[in-house]
Tab-separated table of C-alpha atoms in Angstrom:
chain	number	residue	atom	x	y	z
A	1	UNK	CA	104.001	77.471	79.031
A	2	UNK	CA	104.274	81.264	78.927
A	3	UNK	CA	103.802	81.357	82.695
A	4	UNK	CA	106.611	78.859	83.123
A	5	UNK	CA	108.924	80.941	80.920
A	6	UNK	CA	107.953	84.090	82.823
A	7	UNK	CA	108.504	82.328	86.141
A	8	UNK	CA	111.958	81.132	85.044
A	9	UNK	CA	113.008	84.521	83.711
A	10	UNK	CA	111.862	86.349	86.825
A	11	UNK	CA	113.432	83.779	89.114
A	12	UNK	CA	116.657	84.222	87.167
A	13	UNK	CA	116.497	87.968	87.843
A	14	UNK	CA	116.057	87.303	91.582
A	15	UNK	CA	118.843	84.735	91.442
A	16	UNK	CA	121.168	87.215	89.677
A	17	UNK	CA	120.602	89.793	92.438
A	18	UNK	CA	121.138	87.107	95.084
A	19	UNK	CA	124.313	85.852	93.387
A	20	UNK	CA	125.712	89.378	93.050
A	21	UNK	CA	125.012	90.319	96.681
A	22	UNK	CA	126.434	87.038	97.997
A	23	UNK	CA	129.586	87.717	95.987
A	24	UNK	CA	129.863	91.273	97.356
A	25	UNK	CA	129.370	90.092	100.954
A	26	UNK	CA	132.018	87.383	100.527
A	27	UNK	CA	134.581	89.512	98.667
A	28	UNK	CA	134.469	92.397	101.142
A	29	UNK	CA	134.013	90.175	104.231
A	30	UNK	CA	130.814	91.990	105.221
A	31	UNK	CA	129.168	90.147	108.159
A	32	UNK	CA	125.706	90.370	106.571
A	33	UNK	CA	123.651	87.594	104.918
A	34	UNK	CA	123.859	87.871	101.122
A	35	UNK	CA	120.076	87.536	100.931
A	36	UNK	CA	119.605	90.609	103.157
A	37	UNK	CA	121.881	92.716	100.962
A	38	UNK	CA	119.949	91.342	97.966
A	39	UNK	CA	116.665	92.413	99.568
A	40	UNK	CA	117.997	95.925	100.104
A	41	UNK	CA	119.315	96.116	96.517
A	42	UNK	CA	115.976	94.928	95.127
A	43	UNK	CA	114.072	97.432	97.277
A	44	UNK	CA	116.274	100.267	95.978
A	45	UNK	CA	115.867	99.074	92.372
A	46	UNK	CA	112.061	99.003	92.825
A	47	UNK	CA	111.937	102.391	94.554
A	48	UNK	CA	114.084	104.024	91.865
A	49	UNK	CA	111.960	102.518	89.097
A	50	UNK	CA	114.773	100.491	87.492
A	51	UNK	CA	112.749	97.322	88.092
A	52	UNK	CA	108.943	97.295	87.859
A	53	UNK	CA	106.987	95.157	90.333
A	54	UNK	CA	105.154	93.448	87.426
A	55	UNK	CA	108.482	91.998	86.310
A	56	UNK	CA	108.664	89.909	89.453
A	57	UNK	CA	105.201	88.928	90.675
A	58	UNK	CA	104.905	85.752	88.565
A	59	UNK	CA	107.925	84.405	90.451
A	60	UNK	CA	107.550	85.989	93.895
A	61	UNK	CA	103.898	85.039	94.452
A	62	UNK	CA	104.424	81.232	94.361
A	63	UNK	CA	107.927	81.421	95.865
A	64	UNK	CA	106.801	83.401	98.911
A	65	UNK	CA	103.574	81.405	99.254
A	66	UNK	CA	105.555	78.173	99.497
A	67	UNK	CA	108.540	79.669	101.333
A	68	UNK	CA	108.095	77.230	104.214
A	69	UNK	CA	108.800	74.299	101.845
A	70	UNK	CA	112.485	75.275	101.715
A	71	UNK	CA	112.845	74.892	105.473
A	72	UNK	CA	111.743	71.276	105.528
A	73	UNK	CA	115.101	69.944	104.221
A	74	UNK	CA	116.939	72.304	106.571
A	75	UNK	CA	114.877	71.353	109.615
A	76	UNK	CA	115.302	67.612	108.914
A	77	UNK	CA	118.913	68.050	110.044
A	78	UNK	CA	117.463	68.280	113.567
A	79	UNK	CA	117.527	64.461	113.553
A	80	UNK	CA	121.271	64.830	114.141
A	81	UNK	CA	120.527	66.795	117.321
A	82	UNK	CA	117.750	64.567	118.674
A	83	UNK	CA	119.458	63.481	121.898
A	84	UNK	CA	120.357	67.007	122.876
A	85	UNK	CA	116.762	68.165	122.539
A	86	UNK	CA	115.438	65.193	124.500
A	87	UNK	CA	117.888	65.806	127.345
A	88	UNK	CA	117.883	69.588	127.530
A	89	UNK	CA	114.677	70.534	125.741
A	90	UNK	CA	112.899	71.634	128.920
A	91	UNK	CA	115.596	74.280	129.512
A	92	UNK	CA	114.615	75.962	126.235
A	93	UNK	CA	111.048	76.543	127.284
A	94	UNK	CA	111.642	79.490	129.644
A	95	UNK	CA	113.858	81.640	127.365
A	96	UNK	CA	111.618	81.037	124.338
A	97	UNK	CA	108.323	81.792	126.078
A	98	UNK	CA	109.506	84.780	128.145
A	99	UNK	CA	111.266	86.443	125.189
A	100	UNK	CA	108.139	85.964	123.089
A	101	UNK	CA	105.956	87.815	125.607
A	102	UNK	CA	108.626	90.517	126.004
A	103	UNK	CA	108.656	91.124	122.227
A	104	UNK	CA	104.860	91.404	122.037
A	105	UNK	CA	104.566	93.876	124.883
A	106	UNK	CA	107.607	95.976	123.896
A	107	UNK	CA	106.673	96.509	120.248
A	108	UNK	CA	102.924	96.683	120.886
A	109	UNK	CA	103.304	99.007	123.871
A	110	UNK	CA	105.725	101.439	122.242
A	111	UNK	CA	103.785	101.713	118.985
A	112	UNK	CA	100.433	102.129	120.753
A	113	UNK	CA	101.870	104.769	123.084
A	114	UNK	CA	103.457	106.773	120.260
A	115	UNK	CA	100.586	106.573	117.791
A	116	UNK	CA	97.905	107.203	120.446
A	117	UNK	CA	99.553	110.405	121.684
A	118	UNK	CA	99.682	111.786	118.129
A	119	UNK	CA	96.097	110.897	117.179
A	120	UNK	CA	93.999	110.277	120.298
A	121	UNK	CA	90.533	110.202	118.744
A	122	UNK	CA	91.458	107.467	116.287
A	123	UNK	CA	92.012	104.835	118.960
A	124	UNK	CA	89.326	105.574	121.537
B	1	UNK	CA	127.926	58.636	98.705
B	2	UNK	CA	125.964	60.062	95.779
B	3	UNK	CA	123.063	57.782	94.953
B	4	UNK	CA	120.706	59.273	92.330
B	5	UNK	CA	117.867	56.868	93.147
B	6	UNK	CA	117.987	57.766	96.853
B	7	UNK	CA	118.225	61.480	96.044
B	8	UNK	CA	115.185	61.292	93.761
B	9	UNK	CA	113.286	59.313	96.396
B	10	UNK	CA	114.011	61.818	99.189
B	11	UNK	CA	112.997	64.762	96.992
B	12	UNK	CA	109.704	63.140	95.970
B	13	UNK	CA	109.041	62.176	99.595
B	14	UNK	CA	109.626	65.749	100.770
B	15	UNK	CA	107.428	67.309	98.064
B	16	UNK	CA	104.582	64.813	98.583
B	17	UNK	CA	104.624	65.243	102.376
B	18	UNK	CA	104.648	69.012	101.938
B	19	UNK	CA	101.597	68.884	99.655
B	20	UNK	CA	99.707	66.571	102.019
B	21	UNK	CA	100.538	68.564	105.149
B	22	UNK	CA	99.613	71.836	103.422
B	23	UNK	CA	96.210	70.359	102.543
B	24	UNK	CA	95.689	69.257	106.157
B	25	UNK	CA	96.698	72.675	107.437
B	26	UNK	CA	94.429	74.555	105.003
B	27	UNK	CA	91.518	72.390	106.159
B	28	UNK	CA	92.145	72.651	109.909
B	29	UNK	CA	93.806	76.115	110.162
B	30	UNK	CA	95.514	74.832	113.315
B	31	UNK	CA	98.892	76.457	114.056
B	32	UNK	CA	100.139	73.166	115.503
B	33	UNK	CA	99.597	71.526	112.117
B	34	UNK	CA	101.671	74.026	110.099
B	35	UNK	CA	103.093	72.292	106.978
B	36	UNK	CA	106.707	72.744	108.026
B	37	UNK	CA	106.151	71.230	111.462
B	38	UNK	CA	104.081	68.328	110.203
B	39	UNK	CA	106.225	67.328	107.212
B	40	UNK	CA	109.530	67.687	109.054
B	41	UNK	CA	108.279	65.466	111.873
B	42	UNK	CA	106.995	62.907	109.362
B	43	UNK	CA	110.301	62.829	107.423
B	44	UNK	CA	112.401	62.470	110.569
B	45	UNK	CA	110.181	59.598	111.772
B	46	UNK	CA	110.330	57.872	108.359
B	47	UNK	CA	114.118	58.219	108.210
B	48	UNK	CA	114.454	57.050	111.788
B	49	UNK	CA	112.478	53.854	111.246
B	50	UNK	CA	113.769	53.059	107.735
B	51	UNK	CA	117.423	53.715	108.571
B	52	UNK	CA	117.970	56.511	106.037
B	53	UNK	CA	120.700	58.836	107.336
B	54	UNK	CA	120.909	62.589	107.053
B	55	UNK	CA	124.058	62.113	104.957
B	56	UNK	CA	121.896	60.409	102.277
B	57	UNK	CA	119.434	63.313	102.376
B	58	UNK	CA	122.090	65.993	101.776
B	59	UNK	CA	122.235	65.889	97.918
B	60	UNK	CA	118.442	66.224	97.762
B	61	UNK	CA	118.554	69.024	100.316
B	62	UNK	CA	121.003	70.994	98.149
B	63	UNK	CA	118.677	70.715	95.131
B	64	UNK	CA	115.533	71.598	97.094
B	65	UNK	CA	116.977	74.668	98.801
B	66	UNK	CA	118.527	76.078	95.617
B	67	UNK	CA	115.727	78.644	95.210
B	68	UNK	CA	115.688	79.769	98.849
B	69	UNK	CA	118.159	82.639	98.319
B	70	UNK	CA	116.309	84.154	95.330
B	71	UNK	CA	112.975	83.737	97.182
B	72	UNK	CA	114.377	85.604	100.183
B	73	UNK	CA	115.492	88.478	97.950
B	74	UNK	CA	111.875	88.551	96.743
B	75	UNK	CA	110.748	89.536	100.277
B	76	UNK	CA	111.633	93.095	99.221
B	77	UNK	CA	108.524	93.158	97.034
B	78	UNK	CA	105.803	93.019	99.755
B	79	UNK	CA	107.846	95.550	101.736
B	80	UNK	CA	107.940	97.848	98.691
B	81	UNK	CA	104.188	97.475	98.095
B	82	UNK	CA	103.500	98.558	101.708
B	83	UNK	CA	105.842	101.554	101.628
B	84	UNK	CA	102.967	104.077	101.914
B	85	UNK	CA	101.886	102.741	105.349
B	86	UNK	CA	105.521	102.765	106.364
B	87	UNK	CA	105.887	106.426	105.460
B	88	UNK	CA	102.719	107.420	107.343
B	89	UNK	CA	104.003	106.664	110.842
B	90	UNK	CA	107.687	106.089	110.240
B	91	UNK	CA	109.101	106.948	113.687
B	92	UNK	CA	106.717	104.870	115.884
B	93	UNK	CA	107.056	101.905	113.527
B	94	UNK	CA	110.838	102.030	113.444
B	95	UNK	CA	111.167	102.553	117.207
B	96	UNK	CA	108.721	99.727	117.925
B	97	UNK	CA	110.560	97.304	115.660
B	98	UNK	CA	114.045	98.227	116.919
B	99	UNK	CA	113.139	98.091	120.634
B	100	UNK	CA	111.080	94.915	120.231
B	101	UNK	CA	113.853	93.113	118.345
B	102	UNK	CA	116.545	94.091	120.835
B	103	UNK	CA	114.341	93.272	123.849
B	104	UNK	CA	113.362	89.825	122.621
B	105	UNK	CA	116.780	88.616	121.542
B	106	UNK	CA	118.446	89.980	124.676
B	107	UNK	CA	115.920	88.222	126.937
B	108	UNK	CA	116.277	84.978	125.014
B	109	UNK	CA	120.094	84.979	125.035
B	110	UNK	CA	120.440	86.015	128.704
B	111	UNK	CA	117.920	83.427	129.937
B	112	UNK	CA	119.416	80.687	127.739
B	113	UNK	CA	122.891	81.480	129.063
B	114	UNK	CA	121.627	81.365	132.644
B	115	UNK	CA	120.153	77.923	131.961
B	116	UNK	CA	123.648	76.722	131.087
B	117	UNK	CA	122.829	75.683	127.509
B	118	UNK	CA	125.578	74.963	124.937
B	119	UNK	CA	126.956	77.992	123.109
B	120	UNK	CA	125.653	76.722	119.731
B	121	UNK	CA	122.131	76.637	121.198
B	122	UNK	CA	122.469	80.070	122.804
B	123	UNK	CA	123.689	81.579	119.523
B	124	UNK	CA	120.838	79.924	117.608
B	125	UNK	CA	118.187	81.111	120.074
B	126	UNK	CA	119.168	84.734	119.328
B	127	UNK	CA	117.672	84.313	115.846
B	128	UNK	CA	114.296	82.913	116.973
B	129	UNK	CA	112.266	86.006	116.166
B	130	UNK	CA	113.557	86.579	112.637
B	131	UNK	CA	111.990	85.059	109.577
B	132	UNK	CA	113.473	81.626	108.834
B	133	UNK	CA	115.395	82.364	105.565
B	134	UNK	CA	117.351	85.132	107.275
B	135	UNK	CA	117.547	83.362	110.646
B	136	UNK	CA	119.544	80.489	109.108
B	137	UNK	CA	122.026	82.929	107.570
B	138	UNK	CA	122.402	84.992	110.748
B	139	UNK	CA	122.834	81.770	112.758
B	140	UNK	CA	125.766	80.817	110.498
B	141	UNK	CA	127.404	84.216	110.953
B	142	UNK	CA	127.205	84.259	114.772
B	143	UNK	CA	128.198	80.627	115.325
B	144	UNK	CA	124.789	79.030	115.690
B	145	UNK	CA	123.320	76.091	113.785
B	146	UNK	CA	120.840	76.662	110.906
B	147	UNK	CA	118.694	73.595	111.713
B	148	UNK	CA	118.393	74.537	115.398
B	149	UNK	CA	117.631	78.119	114.360
B	150	UNK	CA	114.745	76.868	112.197
B	151	UNK	CA	113.435	74.821	115.137
B	152	UNK	CA	113.393	77.893	117.406
B	153	UNK	CA	111.900	80.066	114.677
B	154	UNK	CA	109.074	77.578	114.122
B	155	UNK	CA	108.450	77.114	117.848
B	156	UNK	CA	108.261	80.889	118.306
B	157	UNK	CA	106.065	81.354	115.245
B	158	UNK	CA	103.678	78.611	116.331
B	159	UNK	CA	103.368	79.747	119.947
B	160	UNK	CA	103.103	83.389	118.831
B	161	UNK	CA	100.248	82.537	116.461
B	162	UNK	CA	98.449	80.658	119.203
B	163	UNK	CA	98.719	83.087	122.125
B	164	UNK	CA	99.941	86.389	120.582
B	165	UNK	CA	96.635	88.082	119.817
B	166	UNK	CA	95.164	87.013	123.177
B	167	UNK	CA	98.172	88.279	125.104
B	168	UNK	CA	98.071	91.654	123.309
B	169	UNK	CA	94.386	92.033	124.235
B	170	UNK	CA	95.197	91.076	127.827
B	171	UNK	CA	97.796	93.889	127.891
B	172	UNK	CA	95.156	96.290	126.502
B	173	UNK	CA	97.041	96.749	123.238
B	174	UNK	CA	94.114	97.431	120.926
B	175	UNK	CA	95.590	99.725	118.262
B	176	UNK	CA	95.569	97.772	114.956
B	177	UNK	CA	98.944	99.167	113.846
B	178	UNK	CA	100.530	98.212	117.191
B	179	UNK	CA	98.998	94.720	117.127
B	180	UNK	CA	100.210	94.050	113.586
B	181	UNK	CA	103.733	95.248	114.253
B	182	UNK	CA	103.991	93.304	117.518
B	183	UNK	CA	102.968	90.067	115.792
B	184	UNK	CA	105.375	90.632	112.886
B	185	UNK	CA	108.356	91.358	115.141
B	186	UNK	CA	107.579	88.408	117.431
B	187	UNK	CA	106.214	85.642	115.275
B	188	UNK	CA	107.327	86.600	111.703
B	189	UNK	CA	105.526	84.769	108.856
B	190	UNK	CA	103.266	82.607	110.998
B	191	UNK	CA	102.270	85.588	113.135
B	192	UNK	CA	101.591	87.642	110.008
B	193	UNK	CA	99.278	84.979	108.600
B	194	UNK	CA	97.393	84.810	111.920
B	195	UNK	CA	96.921	88.535	112.553
B	196	UNK	CA	95.781	89.010	108.934
B	197	UNK	CA	92.457	87.522	110.100
B	198	UNK	CA	91.921	90.647	112.253
B	199	UNK	CA	92.210	92.974	109.267
B	200	UNK	CA	94.243	94.269	106.332
B	201	UNK	CA	96.043	96.930	108.410
B	202	UNK	CA	97.218	94.388	110.975
B	203	UNK	CA	98.366	91.984	108.256
B	204	UNK	CA	100.231	94.614	106.246
B	205	UNK	CA	101.947	96.001	109.369
B	206	UNK	CA	102.984	92.525	110.429
B	207	UNK	CA	104.541	91.874	107.010
B	208	UNK	CA	106.451	95.147	107.149
B	209	UNK	CA	107.589	94.442	110.727
B	210	UNK	CA	108.739	90.930	109.822
B	211	UNK	CA	110.957	92.163	106.966
B	212	UNK	CA	112.367	95.184	108.804
B	213	UNK	CA	113.034	93.267	112.038
B	214	UNK	CA	114.978	90.677	110.035
B	215	UNK	CA	117.073	93.307	108.244
B	216	UNK	CA	117.696	95.226	111.485
B	217	UNK	CA	118.659	92.109	113.454
B	218	UNK	CA	121.065	90.918	110.761
B	219	UNK	CA	122.795	94.306	110.861
B	220	UNK	CA	123.341	94.279	114.647
B	221	UNK	CA	123.914	90.529	114.969
B	222	UNK	CA	127.688	90.395	114.318
B	223	UNK	CA	128.292	93.139	116.893
B	224	UNK	CA	125.533	93.086	119.490
B	225	UNK	CA	124.731	89.353	119.632
B	226	UNK	CA	128.417	88.401	119.503
B	227	UNK	CA	128.970	90.735	122.468
B	228	UNK	CA	125.986	89.269	124.371
B	229	UNK	CA	127.292	85.753	123.798
B	230	UNK	CA	130.648	86.463	125.452
């Protein structure tokens, strides 16, 4: 019961930040997702000590653990696009696979190169 | 159009299928059986054969996704908890994430355009390497479709989890920090869960990379991606 109350209160805090940042983004026509602004605001609030991490973990732990649940209802809308995927799906394969490999090698390569040159003995 | 019985039914169906598919996934640990992939496929098949339309699913969808925004804001917490690693090698991490994000979305958009795909698809493909909650928002801003964005995000996450670590080893990328970041930038949440098996450093770096890549991409999206799409 106490956990449920805690969860609700903490979720309300997250919701309040989300609501505020969505409002700001809309009012000032900022081309940024409200949730991203909310993330930045929360990070700043945590870093400045206004909000303590313990005030949020009862809500964030289950919410983030089951984050993928929220995408089920969104992904179901793909049924409206079924034909398109059946007809042109094969065309998607190349861009998706090539860009995936490019991302791995770019990030991995750059970070390894930069961190290896600064501390050689650590890697070898 | 609002039918409370149908709405209740679709919500229960979604929750039950999620619980079942999560159990299957926890048992098998197979990336191809990720809960999102499995339950979405099951729901679409059930709707297809029982004649339920997406229009009837919409009220339930609105209720079920109500907490998505607050949950996304909560992503700041793991990032905050890992801030010490971030500070330790700030420049390599930032450069790796920025270059990786730009390289992957540019490749995806250019190749998709060359294949002559519809503009909605090309715009959605630009979001395929960002974590799903932010990908759907960015897709809306740049003229893509949230559902298609989720499909690309899941495809990328699944393939990245399956071949990512092997490909990095093939390219002789052995540094744990580099491996973690590469998986986070490329395959977001699914990649993070996979590379966590290699070690805490890899897992933490992947989580940091996932959050920062998403924030960075949403900042450049309205300018850079819109320009690429022209």
